[in-house]
Short mmCIF file of N, CA and C in Angstrom, two decimals:
data_model
loop_
_atom_site.label_atom_id
_atom_site.label_comp_id
_atom_site.label_asym_id
_atom_site.label_seq_id
_atom_site.Cartn_x
_atom_site.Cartn_y
_atom_site.Cartn_z
N MET A 1 116.09 96.89 71.87
CA MET A 1 115.11 96.12 71.14
C MET A 1 115.30 94.64 71.31
N ALA A 2 116.53 94.21 71.49
CA ALA A 2 116.79 92.78 71.65
C ALA A 2 116.05 92.24 72.86
N ASP A 3 116.02 93.03 73.96
CA ASP A 3 115.31 92.58 75.16
C ASP A 3 113.84 92.38 74.87
N SER A 4 113.23 93.31 74.11
CA SER A 4 111.82 93.19 73.80
C SER A 4 111.51 91.97 72.94
N ILE A 5 112.40 91.66 72.01
CA ILE A 5 112.21 90.48 71.16
C ILE A 5 112.21 89.22 72.03
N LYS A 6 113.15 89.11 72.90
CA LYS A 6 113.25 87.94 73.80
C LYS A 6 111.96 87.86 74.65
N TRP A 7 111.52 89.04 75.13
CA TRP A 7 110.31 89.13 75.95
C TRP A 7 109.09 88.65 75.11
N TRP A 8 109.07 88.99 73.82
CA TRP A 8 107.97 88.62 72.97
C TRP A 8 107.92 87.13 72.71
N ASP A 9 108.99 86.43 72.93
CA ASP A 9 108.97 84.97 72.76
C ASP A 9 108.13 84.28 73.83
N MET A 10 107.90 84.96 74.98
CA MET A 10 107.14 84.39 76.06
C MET A 10 105.65 84.51 75.78
N PRO A 11 104.84 83.50 76.25
CA PRO A 11 103.39 83.67 76.17
C PRO A 11 102.96 84.80 77.11
N ILE A 12 101.79 85.41 76.82
CA ILE A 12 101.35 86.53 77.59
C ILE A 12 101.20 86.21 79.08
N GLY A 13 100.79 85.01 79.40
CA GLY A 13 100.68 84.66 80.83
C GLY A 13 102.00 84.77 81.57
N GLU A 14 103.05 84.36 80.89
CA GLU A 14 104.38 84.41 81.49
C GLU A 14 104.85 85.89 81.58
N GLN A 15 104.57 86.68 80.54
CA GLN A 15 104.93 88.08 80.57
C GLN A 15 104.25 88.78 81.75
N ILE A 16 102.93 88.60 81.86
CA ILE A 16 102.21 89.28 82.95
C ILE A 16 102.59 88.69 84.29
N GLY A 17 102.86 87.41 84.35
CA GLY A 17 103.30 86.81 85.60
C GLY A 17 104.59 87.41 86.11
N ASN A 18 105.54 87.61 85.18
CA ASN A 18 106.81 88.25 85.53
C ASN A 18 106.59 89.70 86.02
N ALA A 19 105.75 90.44 85.33
CA ALA A 19 105.44 91.82 85.75
C ALA A 19 104.77 91.76 87.12
N GLY A 20 103.88 90.78 87.32
CA GLY A 20 103.20 90.66 88.60
C GLY A 20 104.14 90.38 89.76
N SER A 21 105.22 89.67 89.50
CA SER A 21 106.20 89.45 90.56
C SER A 21 106.83 90.77 91.00
N GLU A 22 107.08 91.65 90.03
CA GLU A 22 107.64 92.95 90.37
C GLU A 22 106.59 93.81 91.12
N VAL A 23 105.35 93.68 90.71
CA VAL A 23 104.26 94.40 91.38
C VAL A 23 104.16 93.95 92.84
N ALA A 24 104.22 92.64 93.04
CA ALA A 24 104.15 92.07 94.40
C ALA A 24 105.31 92.58 95.27
N ARG A 25 106.51 92.68 94.68
CA ARG A 25 107.65 93.23 95.39
C ARG A 25 107.43 94.68 95.73
N ALA A 26 106.88 95.44 94.77
CA ALA A 26 106.62 96.88 95.04
C ALA A 26 105.60 97.02 96.15
N ILE A 27 104.58 96.20 96.16
CA ILE A 27 103.58 96.28 97.25
C ILE A 27 104.19 95.94 98.58
N ARG A 28 105.01 94.89 98.63
CA ARG A 28 105.66 94.55 99.90
C ARG A 28 106.54 95.70 100.42
N ARG A 29 107.27 96.32 99.52
CA ARG A 29 108.13 97.43 99.92
C ARG A 29 107.30 98.61 100.39
N LYS A 30 106.18 98.91 99.68
CA LYS A 30 105.28 99.97 100.07
C LYS A 30 104.75 99.69 101.49
N ASN A 31 104.34 98.48 101.75
CA ASN A 31 103.80 98.14 103.07
C ASN A 31 104.85 98.20 104.16
N ASN A 32 106.12 98.09 103.78
CA ASN A 32 107.21 98.19 104.77
C ASN A 32 107.79 99.65 104.77
N ASN A 33 107.04 100.57 104.17
CA ASN A 33 107.46 101.99 104.15
C ASN A 33 108.83 102.21 103.50
N ASP A 34 109.15 101.36 102.55
CA ASP A 34 110.37 101.51 101.77
C ASP A 34 109.97 102.15 100.41
N ARG A 35 109.87 103.43 100.40
CA ARG A 35 109.35 104.13 99.20
C ARG A 35 110.29 103.99 98.02
N LEU A 36 111.59 104.03 98.25
CA LEU A 36 112.55 103.87 97.15
C LEU A 36 112.45 102.45 96.56
N GLY A 37 112.43 101.47 97.39
CA GLY A 37 112.29 100.09 96.90
C GLY A 37 111.01 99.87 96.14
N ALA A 38 109.91 100.42 96.68
CA ALA A 38 108.61 100.29 96.01
C ALA A 38 108.66 100.95 94.64
N ALA A 39 109.29 102.11 94.59
CA ALA A 39 109.39 102.84 93.31
C ALA A 39 110.22 102.04 92.29
N GLN A 40 111.31 101.49 92.71
CA GLN A 40 112.17 100.72 91.79
C GLN A 40 111.43 99.50 91.21
N PHE A 41 110.74 98.75 92.05
CA PHE A 41 110.04 97.61 91.59
C PHE A 41 108.84 98.01 90.72
N CYS A 42 108.19 99.09 91.11
CA CYS A 42 107.03 99.58 90.35
C CYS A 42 107.47 100.01 88.93
N VAL A 43 108.55 100.75 88.82
CA VAL A 43 109.08 101.15 87.54
C VAL A 43 109.43 99.98 86.67
N HIS A 44 110.04 98.96 87.26
CA HIS A 44 110.40 97.76 86.50
C HIS A 44 109.13 97.07 86.00
N ALA A 45 108.11 96.98 86.81
CA ALA A 45 106.84 96.38 86.38
C ALA A 45 106.20 97.15 85.23
N ILE A 46 106.28 98.49 85.32
CA ILE A 46 105.72 99.32 84.26
C ILE A 46 106.47 99.08 82.96
N GLU A 47 107.78 98.96 83.05
CA GLU A 47 108.59 98.67 81.86
C GLU A 47 108.18 97.35 81.26
N MET A 48 108.03 96.31 82.08
CA MET A 48 107.65 94.99 81.60
C MET A 48 106.25 95.03 80.91
N LEU A 49 105.34 95.72 81.55
CA LEU A 49 104.02 95.86 80.93
C LEU A 49 104.10 96.64 79.60
N GLY A 50 105.03 97.59 79.53
CA GLY A 50 105.26 98.32 78.30
C GLY A 50 105.75 97.40 77.20
N TYR A 51 106.68 96.53 77.51
CA TYR A 51 107.17 95.51 76.50
C TYR A 51 106.01 94.63 76.10
N THR A 52 105.17 94.29 77.06
CA THR A 52 104.03 93.39 76.76
C THR A 52 103.05 94.11 75.84
N LYS A 53 102.84 95.40 76.06
CA LYS A 53 101.94 96.17 75.15
C LYS A 53 102.50 96.25 73.76
N GLN A 54 103.82 96.32 73.63
CA GLN A 54 104.42 96.46 72.31
C GLN A 54 104.44 95.14 71.54
N ASP A 55 104.24 94.03 72.21
CA ASP A 55 104.30 92.71 71.57
C ASP A 55 103.09 92.60 70.64
N PRO A 56 103.40 92.33 69.34
CA PRO A 56 102.28 92.28 68.36
C PRO A 56 101.19 91.26 68.70
N LYS A 57 101.53 90.19 69.36
CA LYS A 57 100.48 89.20 69.66
C LYS A 57 99.49 89.69 70.73
N ASN A 58 99.86 90.76 71.43
CA ASN A 58 99.01 91.28 72.49
C ASN A 58 98.27 92.56 72.10
N ALA A 59 98.18 92.83 70.79
CA ALA A 59 97.57 94.06 70.32
C ALA A 59 96.15 94.25 70.83
N ASN A 60 95.41 93.17 70.98
CA ASN A 60 94.03 93.29 71.45
C ASN A 60 93.92 93.52 72.97
N ARG A 61 95.06 93.50 73.67
CA ARG A 61 95.04 93.72 75.12
C ARG A 61 95.71 95.06 75.54
N ARG A 62 96.01 95.91 74.60
CA ARG A 62 96.74 97.13 74.93
C ARG A 62 95.99 98.00 75.90
N ASP A 63 94.69 98.16 75.73
CA ASP A 63 93.92 98.99 76.67
C ASP A 63 93.94 98.41 78.09
N GLU A 64 93.82 97.09 78.17
CA GLU A 64 93.87 96.39 79.45
C GLU A 64 95.20 96.58 80.15
N LEU A 65 96.29 96.48 79.35
CA LEU A 65 97.63 96.63 79.88
C LEU A 65 97.90 98.09 80.30
N THR A 66 97.37 99.02 79.57
CA THR A 66 97.48 100.44 79.94
C THR A 66 96.78 100.66 81.27
N CYS A 67 95.60 100.10 81.41
CA CYS A 67 94.85 100.22 82.66
C CYS A 67 95.68 99.62 83.84
N ALA A 68 96.31 98.45 83.61
CA ALA A 68 97.10 97.85 84.66
C ALA A 68 98.26 98.75 85.06
N GLN A 69 98.88 99.40 84.06
CA GLN A 69 99.99 100.35 84.36
C GLN A 69 99.43 101.52 85.22
N GLU A 70 98.32 102.08 84.79
CA GLU A 70 97.74 103.21 85.50
C GLU A 70 97.38 102.85 86.94
N GLU A 71 96.80 101.66 87.14
CA GLU A 71 96.39 101.25 88.46
C GLU A 71 97.55 101.05 89.39
N ILE A 72 98.64 100.42 88.94
CA ILE A 72 99.74 100.21 89.81
C ILE A 72 100.46 101.55 90.15
N LEU A 73 100.57 102.41 89.15
CA LEU A 73 101.13 103.72 89.44
C LEU A 73 100.30 104.51 90.44
N ASP A 74 98.96 104.45 90.30
CA ASP A 74 98.10 105.13 91.21
C ASP A 74 98.19 104.54 92.60
N TYR A 75 98.30 103.19 92.68
CA TYR A 75 98.33 102.51 94.00
C TYR A 75 99.67 102.79 94.72
N ILE A 76 100.78 102.75 93.99
CA ILE A 76 102.08 102.92 94.63
C ILE A 76 102.39 104.40 94.86
N PHE A 77 102.15 105.27 93.84
CA PHE A 77 102.57 106.68 93.90
C PHE A 77 101.44 107.70 94.07
N GLY A 78 100.24 107.30 93.71
CA GLY A 78 99.15 108.28 93.65
C GLY A 78 98.26 108.30 94.85
N ASP A 79 97.04 108.73 94.63
CA ASP A 79 96.05 108.89 95.69
C ASP A 79 95.11 107.74 95.77
N ASN A 80 95.41 106.66 95.07
CA ASN A 80 94.56 105.42 95.03
C ASN A 80 93.16 105.78 94.58
N LEU A 81 93.05 106.49 93.50
CA LEU A 81 91.80 106.88 92.93
C LEU A 81 90.92 105.68 92.50
N TYR A 82 91.58 104.57 92.16
CA TYR A 82 90.88 103.39 91.75
C TYR A 82 90.40 102.57 92.97
N GLN A 83 90.78 103.02 94.15
CA GLN A 83 90.42 102.37 95.42
C GLN A 83 90.80 100.88 95.46
N ASN A 84 92.03 100.61 95.09
CA ASN A 84 92.57 99.27 95.15
C ASN A 84 93.16 98.95 96.48
N ASP A 85 93.38 97.68 96.72
CA ASP A 85 94.16 97.23 97.89
C ASP A 85 95.14 96.18 97.32
N ASP A 86 95.96 95.62 98.20
CA ASP A 86 96.97 94.68 97.76
C ASP A 86 96.32 93.51 97.01
N HIS A 87 95.23 93.02 97.54
CA HIS A 87 94.56 91.86 96.92
C HIS A 87 93.99 92.17 95.56
N SER A 88 93.31 93.32 95.44
CA SER A 88 92.69 93.66 94.18
C SER A 88 93.68 93.92 93.08
N ILE A 89 94.83 94.47 93.44
CA ILE A 89 95.87 94.67 92.43
C ILE A 89 96.43 93.31 91.97
N MET A 90 96.73 92.45 92.90
CA MET A 90 97.36 91.17 92.57
C MET A 90 96.40 90.19 91.91
N LYS A 91 95.12 90.35 92.14
CA LYS A 91 94.14 89.41 91.56
C LYS A 91 94.24 89.36 90.05
N TRP A 92 94.43 90.47 89.40
CA TRP A 92 94.54 90.48 87.93
C TRP A 92 95.77 89.72 87.46
N TYR A 93 96.90 89.97 88.10
CA TYR A 93 98.15 89.28 87.70
C TYR A 93 98.06 87.77 87.97
N ASP A 94 97.48 87.42 89.09
CA ASP A 94 97.37 86.00 89.48
C ASP A 94 96.51 85.24 88.49
N ALA A 95 95.53 85.90 87.88
CA ALA A 95 94.64 85.20 86.93
C ALA A 95 95.42 84.71 85.71
N PHE A 96 96.55 85.28 85.39
CA PHE A 96 97.31 84.85 84.22
C PHE A 96 98.27 83.66 84.56
N LEU A 97 98.41 83.37 85.85
CA LEU A 97 99.31 82.30 86.20
C LEU A 97 98.68 80.92 86.14
N ARG A 98 97.38 80.86 85.86
CA ARG A 98 96.65 79.59 85.80
C ARG A 98 96.78 78.93 84.49
#
């Protein structure tokens, strides 16, 4: 719980930006056919988004954050049902860095 409290001290843009860095690493590993590396970074991103969802200040964004988790899982591990590509996945994360 201590980790989540420290995480909650960050503004949402920083939280999502950090998760986005892990997503970018997962995508790079996926593109290099490093399935294990992609999985490790993806799982870490999912955990970070989970902490972000639990943060009380982000209560109004829980559905959006759940969708982000589903999309990255589908893109890295699934059948890409959402029909994403590297750019479309990262576009959402990049929007929070501004």
